[in-house]
Coordinates of C-alpha atoms in Angstrom, one line a residue:
X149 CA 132.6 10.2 97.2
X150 CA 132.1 12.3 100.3
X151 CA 134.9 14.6 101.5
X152 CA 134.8 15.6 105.1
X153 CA 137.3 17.5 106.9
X154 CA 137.0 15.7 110.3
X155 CA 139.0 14.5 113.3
X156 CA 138.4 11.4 115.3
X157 CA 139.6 10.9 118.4
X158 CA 139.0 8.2 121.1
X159 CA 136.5 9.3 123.4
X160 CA 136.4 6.4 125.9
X161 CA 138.6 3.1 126.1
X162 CA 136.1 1.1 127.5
X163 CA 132.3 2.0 128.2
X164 CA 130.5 -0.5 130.8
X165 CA 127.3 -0.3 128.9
X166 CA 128.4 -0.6 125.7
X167 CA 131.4 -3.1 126.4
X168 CA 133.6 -1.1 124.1
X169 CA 135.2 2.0 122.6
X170 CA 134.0 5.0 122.1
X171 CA 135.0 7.0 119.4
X172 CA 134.2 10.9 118.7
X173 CA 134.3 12.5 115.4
X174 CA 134.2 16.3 115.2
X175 CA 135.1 19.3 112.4
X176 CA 133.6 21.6 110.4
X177 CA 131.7 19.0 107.9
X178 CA 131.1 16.0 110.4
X179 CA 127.6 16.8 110.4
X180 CA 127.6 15.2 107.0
X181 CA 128.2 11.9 108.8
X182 CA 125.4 12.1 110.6
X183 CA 122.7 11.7 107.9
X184 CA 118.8 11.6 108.1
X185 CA 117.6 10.3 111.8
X186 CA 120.9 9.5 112.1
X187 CA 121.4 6.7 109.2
X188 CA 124.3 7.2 107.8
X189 CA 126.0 7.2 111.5
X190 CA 124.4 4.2 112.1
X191 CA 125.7 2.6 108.5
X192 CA 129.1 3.9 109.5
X193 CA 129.3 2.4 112.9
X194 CA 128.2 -1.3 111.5
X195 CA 130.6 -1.5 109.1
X196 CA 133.3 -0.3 111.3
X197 CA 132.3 -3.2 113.6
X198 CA 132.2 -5.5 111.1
X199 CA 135.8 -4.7 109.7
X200 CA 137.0 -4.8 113.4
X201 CA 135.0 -8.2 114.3
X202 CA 136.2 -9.8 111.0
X203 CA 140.1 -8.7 111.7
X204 CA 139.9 -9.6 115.1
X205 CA 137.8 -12.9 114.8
X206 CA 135.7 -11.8 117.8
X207 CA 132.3 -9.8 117.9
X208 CA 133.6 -6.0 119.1
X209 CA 131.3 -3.3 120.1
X210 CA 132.1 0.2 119.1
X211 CA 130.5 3.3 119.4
X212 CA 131.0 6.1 116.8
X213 CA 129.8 9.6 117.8
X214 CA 129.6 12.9 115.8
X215 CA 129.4 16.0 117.2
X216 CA 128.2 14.5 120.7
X217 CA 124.9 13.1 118.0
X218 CA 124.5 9.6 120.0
X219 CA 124.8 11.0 123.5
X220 CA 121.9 13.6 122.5
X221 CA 119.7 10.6 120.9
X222 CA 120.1 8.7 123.7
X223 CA 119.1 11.3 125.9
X224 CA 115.9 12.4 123.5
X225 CA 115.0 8.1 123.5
X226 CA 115.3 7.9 127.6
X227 CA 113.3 10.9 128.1
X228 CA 110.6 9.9 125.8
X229 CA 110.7 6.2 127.3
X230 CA 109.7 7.7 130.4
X231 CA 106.8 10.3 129.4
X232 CA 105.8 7.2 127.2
X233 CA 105.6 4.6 130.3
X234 CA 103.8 7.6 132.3
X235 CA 101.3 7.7 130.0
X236 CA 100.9 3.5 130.0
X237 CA 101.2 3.8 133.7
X238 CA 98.0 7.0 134.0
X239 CA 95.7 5.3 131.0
X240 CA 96.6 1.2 131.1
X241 CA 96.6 1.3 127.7
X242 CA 100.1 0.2 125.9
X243 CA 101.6 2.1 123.4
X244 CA 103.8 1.2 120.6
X245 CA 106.7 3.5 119.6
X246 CA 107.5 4.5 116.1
X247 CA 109.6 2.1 113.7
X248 CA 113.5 2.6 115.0
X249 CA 116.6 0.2 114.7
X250 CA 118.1 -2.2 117.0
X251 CA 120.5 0.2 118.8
X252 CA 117.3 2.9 119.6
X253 CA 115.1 -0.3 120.6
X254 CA 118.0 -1.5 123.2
X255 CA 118.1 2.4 124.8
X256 CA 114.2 2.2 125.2
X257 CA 114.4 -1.3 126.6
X258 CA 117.1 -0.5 129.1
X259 CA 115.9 3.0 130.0
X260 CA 112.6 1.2 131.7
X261 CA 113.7 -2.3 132.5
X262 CA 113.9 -1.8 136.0
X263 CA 110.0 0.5 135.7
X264 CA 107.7 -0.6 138.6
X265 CA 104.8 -0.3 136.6
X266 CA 104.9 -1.1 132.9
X267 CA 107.3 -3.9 130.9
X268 CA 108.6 -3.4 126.9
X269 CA 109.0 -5.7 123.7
X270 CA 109.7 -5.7 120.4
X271 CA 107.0 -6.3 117.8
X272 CA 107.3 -6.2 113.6
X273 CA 109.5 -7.8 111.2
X274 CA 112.9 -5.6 109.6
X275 CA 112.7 -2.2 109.2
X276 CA 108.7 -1.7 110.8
X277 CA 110.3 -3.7 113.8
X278 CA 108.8 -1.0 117.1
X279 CA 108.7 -1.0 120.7
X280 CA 105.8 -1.6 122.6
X281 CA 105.5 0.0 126.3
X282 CA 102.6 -1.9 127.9
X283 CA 101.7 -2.4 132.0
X284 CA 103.4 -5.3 133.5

């Protein structure tokens, strides 16, 4: 079992983007949650969507953060979305982003849905499932 000393504290009642909470967990040890690229964070937020969805008997979206961790990756995936679709945009040759999970894959697909010059999808099966950036 992992002891953290952490606090969590609601961050945001509603978020327009998400369509739900967001929750903030800080302290000394809260790194800890975080885990490698961010997979025990992710682990941590399913499950707490799943306990909330089951209790409440409707599909909840909630967003856990630690130490401000999802506001920086989503920052890190929209910058790189855009050097990405530059680089589509200059050579016309599509380029497919490294393996990442659903929630990264969504950021990537929003951060250039509205791009004048290149379109994205999703390609692979499970875990090798990518984003491909390719001209419209």
């Amino acid at each position: 079992m992992m002891e953290v000393d952490a606090t969590l504290a609601l961050k945001q009642l509603y978020n327009e983007s998400l369509e739900g909470p967001i929750f903030e967990i800080e302290g000394d040890d809260a790194g800890l949650l975080i885990g490698r690229k961010g997979e025990t964070l992710n682990t941590i937020q399913f499950m707490v969507k799943y306990i909330v969805s089951h209790r409440t008997g409707e599909r909840v979206n909630v967003m856990i953060d630690v130490e401000g961790y999802q506001e920086r990756r989503h920052q890190s995936l929209t910058n790189m979305a855009h050097r990405v679709a530059g680089r589509v945009a200059d050579t016309g040759r599509a380029i497919a982003l490294e393996p990442m999970p659903p929630n990264e894959r969504r950021i990537v697909h929003l951060a250039l849905s509205d791009h004048p010059y290149v379109t994205t999808e999703s390609d692979g099966v499970g875990d090798s499932r990518q984003v491909v950036i390719q001209l419209k």
